[in-house]
Amino acid sequence: MRHAVRALREMDGRTCLGIGFSAGGTALWNAVKEGLELQALICVSSTRLRFETSPLHIPTMVAWGELDPYRPPESWNNIVPKRWKSYAGKQHDFYRTDALTAGSPLRAEIAAFIEGLFA
């Protein structure tokens, strides 16, 4: 994780939007905390974020499968990310199919978040 965060931090992301799934989202979140500049960040099933205690300085969205035993409690969702969504009946790895399926609720939610950034 430290190696990934260090490599990400060295990127010029000022014109980029980060999207990370599982540990990838956690790596991006930590890179932003350590100075990576992004326009916004989307983390899907990045359950290690449950240990974070404060929001980032950029727009953030997190998404969880409702049945993921490691997702943070709703009280966390109401404090740390700017926007969050929990998908009923879904496990941790729901994104493996939902992110690839045209018209999936996950893809629609991500698209709406991105559109809201530039509206």
N, CA, C and O atoms as CSV, one atom per row, in Angstrom:
chain,resi,resn,atom,element,x,y,z
A,1,MET,N,N,0.829,-1.188,0.000
A,1,MET,CA,C,0.000,0.000,0.000
A,1,MET,C,C,0.870,1.248,0.000
A,1,MET,O,O,0.593,2.197,-0.733
A,2,ARG,N,N,1.913,1.256,0.810
A,2,ARG,CA,C,2.791,2.439,0.873
A,2,ARG,C,C,3.427,2.727,-0.487
A,2,ARG,O,O,3.536,3.884,-0.892
A,3,HIS,N,N,3.842,1.682,-1.185
A,3,HIS,CA,C,4.444,1.859,-2.501
A,3,HIS,C,C,3.435,2.461,-3.476
A,3,HIS,O,O,3.768,3.374,-4.233
A,4,ALA,N,N,2.216,1.958,-3.459
A,4,ALA,CA,C,1.166,2.470,-4.353
A,4,ALA,C,C,0.855,3.932,-4.038
A,4,ALA,O,O,0.739,4.748,-4.952
A,5,VAL,N,N,0.722,4.265,-2.779
A,5,VAL,CA,C,0.430,5.641,-2.376
A,5,VAL,C,C,1.557,6.567,-2.815
A,5,VAL,O,O,1.299,7.661,-3.317
A,6,ARG,N,N,2.792,6.145,-2.634
A,6,ARG,CA,C,3.942,6.958,-3.029
A,6,ARG,C,C,3.937,7.191,-4.541
A,6,ARG,O,O,4.167,8.312,-4.997
A,7,ALA,N,N,3.681,6.153,-5.306
A,7,ALA,CA,C,3.655,6.295,-6.771
A,7,ALA,C,C,2.512,7.204,-7.209
A,7,ALA,O,O,2.697,8.036,-8.097
A,8,LEU,N,N,1.347,7.062,-6.609
A,8,LEU,CA,C,0.207,7.912,-6.959
A,8,LEU,C,C,0.464,9.369,-6.607
A,8,LEU,O,O,0.114,10.273,-7.366
A,9,ARG,N,N,1.069,9.587,-5.469
A,9,ARG,CA,C,1.340,10.946,-5.004
A,9,ARG,C,C,2.237,11.709,-5.968
A,9,ARG,O,O,2.179,12.937,-6.029
A,10,GLU,N,N,3.057,10.999,-6.715
A,10,GLU,CA,C,3.979,11.642,-7.648
A,10,GLU,C,C,3.320,12.026,-8.967
A,10,GLU,O,O,3.946,12.694,-9.790
A,11,MET,N,N,2.080,11.623,-9.184
A,11,MET,CA,C,1.375,11.955,-10.422
A,11,MET,C,C,0.851,13.390,-10.385
A,11,MET,O,O,0.646,13.968,-9.317
A,12,ASP,N,N,0.642,13.939,-11.561
A,12,ASP,CA,C,-0.021,15.239,-11.670
A,12,ASP,C,C,-1.480,14.941,-11.995
A,12,ASP,O,O,-1.829,14.712,-13.153
A,13,GLY,N,N,-2.320,14.944,-10.982
A,13,GLY,CA,C,-3.719,14.594,-11.173
A,13,GLY,C,C,-4.662,15.778,-11.147
A,13,GLY,O,O,-5.873,15.601,-11.013
A,14,ARG,N,N,-4.129,16.982,-11.272
A,14,ARG,CA,C,-4.967,18.178,-11.137
A,14,ARG,C,C,-6.142,18.204,-12.106
A,14,ARG,O,O,-7.166,18.816,-11.804
A,15,THR,N,N,-6.022,17.568,-13.243
A,15,THR,CA,C,-7.123,17.546,-14.207
A,15,THR,C,C,-7.832,16.194,-14.211
A,15,THR,O,O,-8.627,15.915,-15.108
A,16,CYS,N,N,-7.551,15.358,-13.220
A,16,CYS,CA,C,-8.072,13.989,-13.192
A,16,CYS,C,C,-9.124,13.779,-12.110
A,16,CYS,O,O,-9.163,14.479,-11.098
A,17,LEU,N,N,-9.949,12.814,-12.355
A,17,LEU,CA,C,-10.910,12.308,-11.385
A,17,LEU,C,C,-10.460,10.893,-11.065
A,17,LEU,O,O,-10.265,10.090,-11.977
A,18,GLY,N,N,-10.293,10.574,-9.798
A,18,GLY,CA,C,-9.848,9.231,-9.420
A,18,GLY,C,C,-11.031,8.315,-9.149
A,18,GLY,O,O,-11.999,8.703,-8.495
A,19,ILE,N,N,-10.936,7.097,-9.662
A,19,ILE,CA,C,-11.924,6.061,-9.372
A,19,ILE,C,C,-11.150,4.826,-8.948
A,19,ILE,O,O,-10.349,4.295,-9.718
A,20,GLY,N,N,-11.386,4.365,-7.722
A,20,GLY,CA,C,-10.682,3.195,-7.213
A,20,GLY,C,C,-11.638,2.178,-6.646
A,20,GLY,O,O,-12.623,2.520,-5.993
A,21,PHE,N,N,-11.336,0.929,-6.903
A,21,PHE,CA,C,-12.153,-0.180,-6.419
A,21,PHE,C,C,-11.376,-0.939,-5.353
A,21,PHE,O,O,-10.207,-1.272,-5.548
A,22,SER,N,N,-12.026,-1.210,-4.225
A,22,SER,CA,C,-11.453,-1.942,-3.104
A,22,SER,C,C,-10.158,-1.252,-2.640
A,22,SER,O,O,-10.183,-0.063,-2.322
A,23,ALA,N,N,-9.041,-1.968,-2.596
A,23,ALA,CA,C,-7.795,-1.385,-2.097
A,23,ALA,C,C,-7.314,-0.226,-2.964
A,23,ALA,O,O,-6.605,0.653,-2.476
A,24,GLY,N,N,-7.691,-0.212,-4.247
A,24,GLY,CA,C,-7.312,0.892,-5.125
A,24,GLY,C,C,-7.907,2.211,-4.670
A,24,GLY,O,O,-7.253,3.250,-4.760
A,25,GLY,N,N,-9.139,2.181,-4.182
A,25,GLY,CA,C,-9.758,3.384,-3.650
A,25,GLY,C,C,-9.068,3.866,-2.385
A,25,GLY,O,O,-8.890,5.066,-2.177
A,26,THR,N,N,-8.684,2.921,-1.550
A,26,THR,CA,C,-7.966,3.279,-0.322
A,26,THR,C,C,-6.618,3.900,-0.657
A,26,THR,O,O,-6.214,4.877,-0.026
A,27,ALA,N,N,-5.919,3.347,-1.640
A,27,ALA,CA,C,-4.626,3.912,-2.049
A,27,ALA,C,C,-4.804,5.334,-2.573
A,27,ALA,O,O,-4.026,6.222,-2.226
A,28,LEU,N,N,-5.813,5.556,-3.400
A,28,LEU,CA,C,-6.067,6.904,-3.906
A,28,LEU,C,C,-6.411,7.871,-2.773
A,28,LEU,O,O,-5.892,8.986,-2.732
A,29,TRP,N,N,-7.278,7.453,-1.862
A,29,TRP,CA,C,-7.669,8.295,-0.723
A,29,TRP,C,C,-6.421,8.726,0.055
A,29,TRP,O,O,-6.251,9.904,0.370
A,30,ASN,N,N,-5.549,7.756,0.359
A,30,ASN,CA,C,-4.342,8.074,1.120
A,30,ASN,C,C,-3.383,8.957,0.330
A,30,ASN,O,O,-2.719,9.815,0.911
A,31,ALA,N,N,-3.302,8.762,-0.969
A,31,ALA,CA,C,-2.448,9.619,-1.790
A,31,ALA,C,C,-2.958,11.060,-1.773
A,31,ALA,O,O,-2.163,11.999,-1.724
A,32,VAL,N,N,-4.281,11.237,-1.813
A,32,VAL,CA,C,-4.851,12.592,-1.715
A,32,VAL,C,C,-4.514,13.198,-0.348
A,32,VAL,O,O,-4.147,14.370,-0.261
A,33,LYS,N,N,-4.638,12.414,0.699
A,33,LYS,CA,C,-4.278,12.915,2.032
A,33,LYS,C,C,-2.825,13.364,2.087
A,33,LYS,O,O,-2.478,14.276,2.837
A,34,GLU,N,N,-1.971,12.718,1.283
A,34,GLU,CA,C,-0.545,13.024,1.303
A,34,GLU,C,C,-0.124,13.989,0.197
A,34,GLU,O,O,1.070,14.190,-0.028
A,35,GLY,N,N,-1.098,14.590,-0.499
A,35,GLY,CA,C,-0.743,15.648,-1.430
A,35,GLY,C,C,-1.127,15.456,-2.886
A,35,GLY,O,O,-0.993,16.399,-3.667
A,36,LEU,N,N,-1.597,14.283,-3.291
A,36,LEU,CA,C,-2.030,14.107,-4.675
A,36,LEU,C,C,-3.205,15.035,-4.942
A,36,LEU,O,O,-4.186,15.034,-4.198
A,37,GLU,N,N,-3.105,15.822,-5.999
A,37,GLU,CA,C,-4.197,16.721,-6.354
A,37,GLU,C,C,-5.092,16.032,-7.377
A,37,GLU,O,O,-4.637,15.665,-8.461
A,38,LEU,N,N,-6.360,15.859,-7.033
A,38,LEU,CA,C,-7.386,15.337,-7.926
A,38,LEU,C,C,-8.559,16.295,-7.895
A,38,LEU,O,O,-8.731,17.045,-6.934
A,39,GLN,N,N,-9.369,16.272,-8.949
A,39,GLN,CA,C,-10.582,17.082,-8.939
A,39,GLN,C,C,-11.639,16.464,-8.033
A,39,GLN,O,O,-12.399,17.186,-7.387
A,40,ALA,N,N,-11.693,15.139,-7.979
A,40,ALA,CA,C,-12.667,14.418,-7.146
A,40,ALA,C,C,-12.214,12.974,-7.045
A,40,ALA,O,O,-11.322,12.539,-7.773
A,41,LEU,N,N,-12.838,12.232,-6.130
A,41,LEU,CA,C,-12.475,10.837,-5.915
A,41,LEU,C,C,-13.721,9.991,-5.688
A,41,LEU,O,O,-14.610,10.363,-4.923
A,42,ILE,N,N,-13.769,8.847,-6.365
A,42,ILE,CA,C,-14.841,7.861,-6.187
A,42,ILE,C,C,-14.188,6.571,-5.714
A,42,ILE,O,O,-13.263,6.067,-6.351
A,43,CYS,N,N,-14.671,6.037,-4.594
A,43,CYS,CA,C,-14.152,4.788,-4.043
A,43,CYS,C,C,-15.297,3.785,-3.940
A,43,CYS,O,O,-16.324,4.065,-3.322
A,44,VAL,N,N,-15.112,2.626,-4.544
A,44,VAL,CA,C,-16.140,1.587,-4.542
A,44,VAL,C,C,-15.620,0.385,-3.760
A,44,VAL,O,O,-14.582,-0.184,-4.095
A,45,SER,N,N,-16.345,0.010,-2.724
A,45,SER,CA,C,-15.990,-1.128,-1.865
A,45,SER,C,C,-14.608,-0.990,-1.242
A,45,SER,O,O,-13.916,-1.989,-1.041
A,46,SER,N,N,-14.208,0.211,-0.942
A,46,SER,CA,C,-12.914,0.475,-0.296
A,46,SER,C,C,-13.110,0.454,1.212
A,46,SER,O,O,-13.064,1.490,1.875
A,47,THR,N,N,-13.329,-0.736,1.737
A,47,THR,CA,C,-13.755,-0.880,3.130
A,47,THR,C,C,-12.705,-0.443,4.147
A,47,THR,O,O,-13.052,-0.158,5.294
A,48,ARG,N,N,-11.440,-0.384,3.763
A,48,ARG,CA,C,-10.421,0.092,4.704
A,48,ARG,C,C,-10.613,1.563,5.043
A,48,ARG,O,O,-10.037,2.062,6.009
A,49,LEU,N,N,-11.416,2.250,4.255
A,49,LEU,CA,C,-11.694,3.657,4.557
A,49,LEU,C,C,-12.455,3.812,5.867
A,49,LEU,O,O,-12.531,4.915,6.408
A,50,ARG,N,N,-13.018,2.729,6.382
A,50,ARG,CA,C,-13.765,2.818,7.645
A,50,ARG,C,C,-12.895,3.324,8.787
A,50,ARG,O,O,-13.411,3.758,9.817
A,51,PHE,N,N,-11.578,3.271,8.609
A,51,PHE,CA,C,-10.662,3.755,9.638
A,51,PHE,C,C,-10.354,5.243,9.499
A,51,PHE,O,O,-9.712,5.823,10.375
A,52,GLU,N,N,-10.801,5.865,8.414
A,52,GLU,CA,C,-10.591,7.305,8.215
A,52,GLU,C,C,-11.557,8.076,9.112
A,52,GLU,O,O,-12.684,7.637,9.340
A,53,THR,N,N,-11.119,9.200,9.608
A,53,THR,CA,C,-11.950,9.952,10.551
A,53,THR,C,C,-12.359,11.336,10.076
A,53,THR,O,O,-13.176,11.996,10.718
A,54,SER,N,N,-11.793,11.784,8.951
A,54,SER,CA,C,-12.169,13.113,8.475
A,54,SER,C,C,-12.255,13.117,6.950
A,54,SER,O,O,-11.602,12.322,6.274
A,55,PRO,N,N,-13.076,14.033,6.424
A,55,PRO,CA,C,-13.242,14.110,4.968
A,55,PRO,C,C,-12.004,14.662,4.277
A,55,PRO,O,O,-11.164,15.322,4.889
A,56,LEU,N,N,-11.917,14.371,2.977
A,56,LEU,CA,C,-10.874,14.968,2.154
A,56,LEU,C,C,-11.306,16.375,1.753
A,56,LEU,O,O,-12.461,16.752,1.952
A,57,HIS,N,N,-10.400,17.135,1.201
A,57,HIS,CA,C,-10.678,18.517,0.773
A,57,HIS,C,C,-11.246,18.585,-0.641
A,57,HIS,O,O,-11.412,19.677,-1.186
A,58,ILE,N,N,-11.542,17.451,-1.235
A,58,ILE,CA,C,-12.108,17.397,-2.590
A,58,ILE,C,C,-13.450,16.659,-2.538
A,58,ILE,O,O,-13.723,15.959,-1.564
A,59,PRO,N,N,-14.285,16.803,-3.563
A,59,PRO,CA,C,-15.533,16.034,-3.594
A,59,PRO,C,C,-15.235,14.531,-3.608
A,59,PRO,O,O,-14.385,14.065,-4.366
A,60,THR,N,N,-15.935,13.795,-2.776
A,60,THR,CA,C,-15.734,12.348,-2.691
A,60,THR,C,C,-17.070,11.630,-2.722
A,60,THR,O,O,-18.086,12.134,-2.243
A,61,MET,N,N,-17.038,10.448,-3.295
A,61,MET,CA,C,-18.191,9.560,-3.309
A,61,MET,C,C,-17.699,8.165,-2.955
A,61,MET,O,O,-16.675,7.713,-3.468
A,62,VAL,N,N,-18.426,7.486,-2.081
A,62,VAL,CA,C,-18.111,6.096,-1.764
A,62,VAL,C,C,-19.354,5.244,-2.011
A,62,VAL,O,O,-20.485,5.714,-1.883
A,63,ALA,N,N,-19.123,3.994,-2.364
A,63,ALA,CA,C,-20.219,3.063,-2.611
A,63,ALA,C,C,-19.877,1.721,-1.981
A,63,ALA,O,O,-18.730,1.275,-2.007
A,64,TRP,N,N,-20.900,1.091,-1.413
A,64,TRP,CA,C,-20.717,-0.171,-0.690
A,64,TRP,C,C,-21.798,-1.168,-1.069
A,64,TRP,O,O,-22.907,-0.791,-1.448
A,65,GLY,N,N,-21.463,-2.425,-0.963
A,65,GLY,CA,C,-22.477,-3.461,-0.993
A,65,GLY,C,C,-23.061,-3.562,0.408
A,65,GLY,O,O,-22.314,-3.643,1.382
A,66,GLU,N,N,-24.374,-3.559,0.524
A,66,GLU,CA,C,-25.040,-3.595,1.824
A,66,GLU,C,C,-24.614,-4.809,2.656
A,66,GLU,O,O,-24.566,-4.720,3.883
A,67,LEU,N,N,-24.308,-5.921,2.023
A,67,LEU,CA,C,-23.963,-7.149,2.736
A,67,LEU,C,C,-22.465,-7.294,3.004
A,67,LEU,O,O,-22.027,-8.332,3.500
A,68,ASP,N,N,-21.682,-6.276,2.684
A,68,ASP,CA,C,-20.244,-6.308,2.945
A,68,ASP,C,C,-20.034,-6.129,4.453
A,68,ASP,O,O,-20.350,-5.072,4.999
A,69,PRO,N,N,-19.506,-7.147,5.121
A,69,PRO,CA,C,-19.365,-7.049,6.583
A,69,PRO,C,C,-18.344,-6.016,7.038
A,69,PRO,O,O,-18.324,-5.655,8.215
A,70,TYR,N,N,-17.498,-5.531,6.135
A,70,TYR,CA,C,-16.457,-4.579,6.516
A,70,TYR,C,C,-16.753,-3.138,6.128
A,70,TYR,O,O,-15.923,-2.257,6.350
A,71,ARG,N,N,-17.926,-2.887,5.551
A,71,ARG,CA,C,-18.245,-1.506,5.196
A,71,ARG,C,C,-18.428,-0.701,6.477
A,71,ARG,O,O,-18.791,-1.260,7.512
A,72,PRO,N,N,-18.184,0.592,6.418
A,72,PRO,CA,C,-18.341,1.410,7.622
A,72,PRO,C,C,-19.814,1.603,7.969
A,72,PRO,O,O,-20.686,1.402,7.123
A,73,PRO,N,N,-20.089,1.989,9.202
A,73,PRO,CA,C,-21.482,2.240,9.592
A,73,PRO,C,C,-22.022,3.499,8.919
A,73,PRO,O,O,-21.256,4.336,8.443
A,74,GLU,N,N,-23.326,3.622,8.887
A,74,GLU,CA,C,-23.931,4.791,8.247
A,74,GLU,C,C,-23.514,6.085,8.929
A,74,GLU,O,O,-23.454,7.125,8.273
A,75,SER,N,N,-23.228,6.053,10.207
A,75,SER,CA,C,-22.767,7.265,10.885
A,75,SER,C,C,-21.459,7.764,10.257
A,75,SER,O,O,-21.252,8.973,10.150
A,76,TRP,N,N,-20.582,6.857,9.846
A,76,TRP,CA,C,-19.347,7.226,9.154
A,76,TRP,C,C,-19.685,7.861,7.806
A,76,TRP,O,O,-19.125,8.892,7.434
A,77,ASN,N,N,-20.607,7.231,7.083
A,77,ASN,CA,C,-21.005,7.734,5.766
A,77,ASN,C,C,-21.528,9.162,5.840
A,77,ASN,O,O,-21.353,9.935,4.898
A,78,ASN,N,N,-22.152,9.509,6.922
A,78,ASN,CA,C,-22.733,10.843,7.061
A,78,ASN,C,C,-21.710,11.904,7.465
A,78,ASN,O,O,-22.026,13.094,7.485
A,79,ILE,N,N,-20.494,11.483,7.784
A,79,ILE,CA,C,-19.467,12.426,8.232
A,79,ILE,C,C,-18.293,12.527,7.264
A,79,ILE,O,O,-17.875,13.638,6.935
A,80,VAL,N,N,-17.754,11.414,6.803
A,80,VAL,CA,C,-16.488,11.432,6.074
A,80,VAL,C,C,-16.636,11.701,4.575
A,80,VAL,O,O,-16.034,12.662,4.096
A,81,PRO,N,N,-17.392,10.921,3.807
A,81,PRO,CA,C,-17.485,11.245,2.376
A,81,PRO,C,C,-18.497,12.352,2.115
A,81,PRO,O,O,-19.378,12.611,2.935
A,82,LYS,N,N,-18.359,12.994,0.973
A,82,LYS,CA,C,-19.341,14.016,0.606
A,82,LYS,C,C,-20.642,13.368,0.127
A,82,LYS,O,O,-21.727,13.918,0.318
A,83,ARG,N,N,-20.519,12.186,-0.502
A,83,ARG,CA,C,-21.685,11.471,-1.026
A,83,ARG,C,C,-21.438,9.978,-0.872
A,83,ARG,O,O,-20.309,9.513,-1.028
A,84,TRP,N,N,-22.484,9.230,-0.568
A,84,TRP,CA,C,-22.321,7.788,-0.418
A,84,TRP,C,C,-23.569,7.062,-0.899
A,84,TRP,O,O,-24.655,7.635,-0.985
A,85,LYS,N,N,-23.381,5.790,-1.208
A,85,LYS,CA,C,-24.481,4.955,-1.659
A,85,LYS,C,C,-24.213,3.527,-1.204
A,85,LYS,O,O,-23.099,3.020,-1.339
A,86,SER,N,N,-25.242,2.886,-0.664
A,86,SER,CA,C,-25.172,1.480,-0.283
A,86,SER,C,C,-26.130,0.711,-1.185
A,86,SER,O,O,-27.280,1.115,-1.360
A,87,TYR,N,N,-25.663,-0.389,-1.755
A,87,TYR,CA,C,-26.469,-1.166,-2.696
A,87,TYR,C,C,-27.045,-2.394,-2.013
A,87,TYR,O,O,-26.312,-3.290,-1.594
A,88,ALA,N,N,-28.376,-2.423,-1.906
A,88,ALA,CA,C,-29.103,-3.485,-1.204
A,88,ALA,C,C,-28.805,-4.850,-1.813
A,88,ALA,O,O,-28.771,-5.023,-3.031
A,89,GLY,N,N,-28.592,-5.811,-0.917
A,89,GLY,CA,C,-28.396,-7.191,-1.336
A,89,GLY,C,C,-27.070,-7.491,-1.991
A,89,GLY,O,O,-26.879,-8.590,-2.512
A,90,LYS,N,N,-26.143,-6.543,-1.982
A,90,LYS,CA,C,-24.856,-6.716,-2.675
A,90,LYS,C,C,-23.735,-7.020,-1.683
A,90,LYS,O,O,-23.719,-6.513,-0.561
A,91,GLN,N,N,-22.796,-7.864,-2.130
A,91,GLN,CA,C,-21.603,-8.213,-1.365
A,91,GLN,C,C,-20.468,-7.245,-1.700
A,91,GLN,O,O,-20.649,-6.308,-2.478
A,92,HIS,N,N,-19.309,-7.479,-1.110
A,92,HIS,CA,C,-18.142,-6.616,-1.325
A,92,HIS,C,C,-17.768,-6.498,-2.801
A,92,HIS,O,O,-17.476,-5.400,-3.275
A,93,ASP,N,N,-17.772,-7.588,-3.516
A,93,ASP,CA,C,-17.272,-7.589,-4.894
A,93,ASP,C,C,-18.338,-7.326,-5.947
A,93,ASP,O,O,-18.158,-7.692,-7.108
A,94,PHE,N,N,-19.450,-6.695,-5.560
A,94,PHE,CA,C,-20.522,-6.422,-6.512
A,94,PHE,C,C,-20.044,-5.604,-7.701
A,94,PHE,O,O,-20.602,-5.719,-8.792
A,95,TYR,N,N,-19.040,-4.795,-7.511
A,95,TYR,CA,C,-18.539,-3.925,-8.573
A,95,TYR,C,C,-17.929,-4.715,-9.735
A,95,TYR,O,O,-17.842,-4.201,-10.849
A,96,ARG,N,N,-17.513,-5.937,-9.490
A,96,ARG,CA,C,-16.890,-6.733,-10.554
A,96,ARG,C,C,-17.827,-6.929,-11.741
A,96,ARG,O,O,-17.379,-7.013,-12.884
A,97,THR,N,N,-19.115,-6.999,-11.471
A,97,THR,CA,C,-20.073,-7.098,-12.575
A,97,THR,C,C,-20.790,-5.767,-12.794
A,97,THR,O,O,-21.017,-5.369,-13.937
A,98,ASP,N,N,-21.148,-5.080,-11.719
A,98,ASP,CA,C,-21.925,-3.843,-11.854
A,98,ASP,C,C,-21.166,-2.724,-12.561
A,98,ASP,O,O,-21.774,-1.934,-13.283
A,99,ALA,N,N,-19.863,-2.642,-12.369
A,99,ALA,CA,C,-19.094,-1.589,-13.029
A,99,ALA,C,C,-18.975,-1.841,-14.528
A,99,ALA,O,O,-18.713,-0.916,-15.297
A,100,LEU,N,N,-19.164,-3.077,-14.937
A,100,LEU,CA,C,-19.037,-3.433,-16.351
A,100,LEU,C,C,-20.376,-3.514,-17.072
A,100,LEU,O,O,-20.423,-3.590,-18.300
A,101,THR,N,N,-21.464,-3.499,-16.305
A,101,THR,CA,C,-22.787,-3.677,-16.886
A,101,THR,C,C,-23.403,-2.328,-17.250
A,101,THR,O,O,-23.642,-1.486,-16.385
A,102,ALA,N,N,-23.652,-2.140,-18.531
A,102,ALA,CA,C,-24.290,-0.891,-18.986
A,102,ALA,C,C,-25.639,-0.736,-18.297
A,102,ALA,O,O,-26.412,-1.688,-18.200
A,103,GLY,N,N,-25.907,0.452,-17.828
A,103,GLY,CA,C,-27.193,0.727,-17.187
A,103,GLY,C,C,-27.297,0.252,-15.750
A,103,GLY,O,O,-28.380,0.302,-15.168
A,104,SER,N,N,-26.189,-0.212,-15.156
A,104,SER,CA,C,-26.255,-0.652,-13.757
A,104,SER,C,C,-26.444,0.555,-12.842
A,104,SER,O,O,-26.015,1.657,-13.181
A,105,PRO,N,N,-27.078,0.361,-11.690
A,105,PRO,CA,C,-27.230,1.472,-10.746
A,105,PRO,C,C,-25.892,2.079,-10.316
A,105,PRO,O,O,-25.803,3.290,-10.113
A,106,LEU,N,N,-24.864,1.262,-10.176
A,106,LEU,CA,C,-23.549,1.784,-9.797
A,106,LEU,C,C,-23.022,2.735,-10.871
A,106,LEU,O,O,-22.566,3.836,-10.562
A,107,ARG,N,N,-23.084,2.312,-12.111
A,107,ARG,CA,C,-22.612,3.177,-13.195
A,107,ARG,C,C,-23.433,4.459,-13.275
A,107,ARG,O,O,-22.885,5.533,-13.523
A,108,ALA,N,N,-24.726,4.352,-13.069
A,108,ALA,CA,C,-25.587,5.540,-13.107
A,108,ALA,C,C,-25.230,6.498,-11.975
A,108,ALA,O,O,-25.188,7.710,-12.185
A,109,GLU,N,N,-24.977,5.979,-10.795
A,109,GLU,CA,C,-24.618,6.816,-9.645
A,109,GLU,C,C,-23.276,7.506,-9.868
A,109,GLU,O,O,-23.124,8.687,-9.557
A,110,ILE,N,N,-22.309,6.774,-10.403
A,110,ILE,CA,C,-21.009,7.374,-10.715
A,110,ILE,C,C,-21.168,8.475,-11.752
A,110,ILE,O,O,-20.593,9.554,-11.609
A,111,ALA,N,N,-21.944,8.210,-12.793
A,111,ALA,CA,C,-22.167,9.209,-13.847
A,111,ALA,C,C,-22.839,10.459,-13.277
A,111,ALA,O,O,-22.465,11.578,-13.628
A,112,ALA,N,N,-23.823,10.275,-12.403
A,112,ALA,CA,C,-24.523,11.422,-11.811
A,112,ALA,C,C,-23.566,12.245,-10.943
A,112,ALA,O,O,-23.619,13.475,-10.960
A,113,PHE,N,N,-22.709,11.587,-10.199
A,113,PHE,CA,C,-21.740,12.296,-9.367
A,113,PHE,C,C,-20.805,13.135,-10.247
A,113,PHE,O,O,-20.553,14.305,-9.959
A,114,ILE,N,N,-20.300,12.528,-11.313
A,114,ILE,CA,C,-19.383,13.233,-12.211
A,114,ILE,C,C,-20.087,14.396,-12.891
A,114,ILE,O,O,-19.541,15.497,-12.959
A,115,GLU,N,N,-21.276,14.168,-13.388
A,115,GLU,CA,C,-22.035,15.251,-14.031
A,115,GLU,C,C,-22.290,16.395,-13.058
A,115,GLU,O,O,-22.240,17.561,-13.449
A,116,GLY,N,N,-22.564,16.075,-11.794
A,116,GLY,CA,C,-22.790,17.101,-10.796
A,116,GLY,C,C,-21.570,17.958,-10.520
A,116,GLY,O,O,-21.691,19.115,-10.117
A,117,LEU,N,N,-20.402,17.392,-10.736
A,117,LEU,CA,C,-19.166,18.149,-10.533
A,117,LEU,C,C,-18.983,19.250,-11.561
A,117,LEU,O,O,-18.405,20.298,-11.276
A,118,PHE,N,N,-19.488,18.993,-12.769
A,118,PHE,CA,C,-19.231,19.907,-13.866
A,118,PHE,C,C,-20.475,20.654,-14.329
A,118,PHE,O,O,-20.461,21.306,-15.373
A,119,ALA,N,N,-21.535,20.558,-13.562
A,119,ALA,CA,C,-22.783,21.247,-13.935
A,119,ALA,C,C,-22.762,22.706,-13.509
A,119,ALA,O,O,-23.729,23.431,-13.743
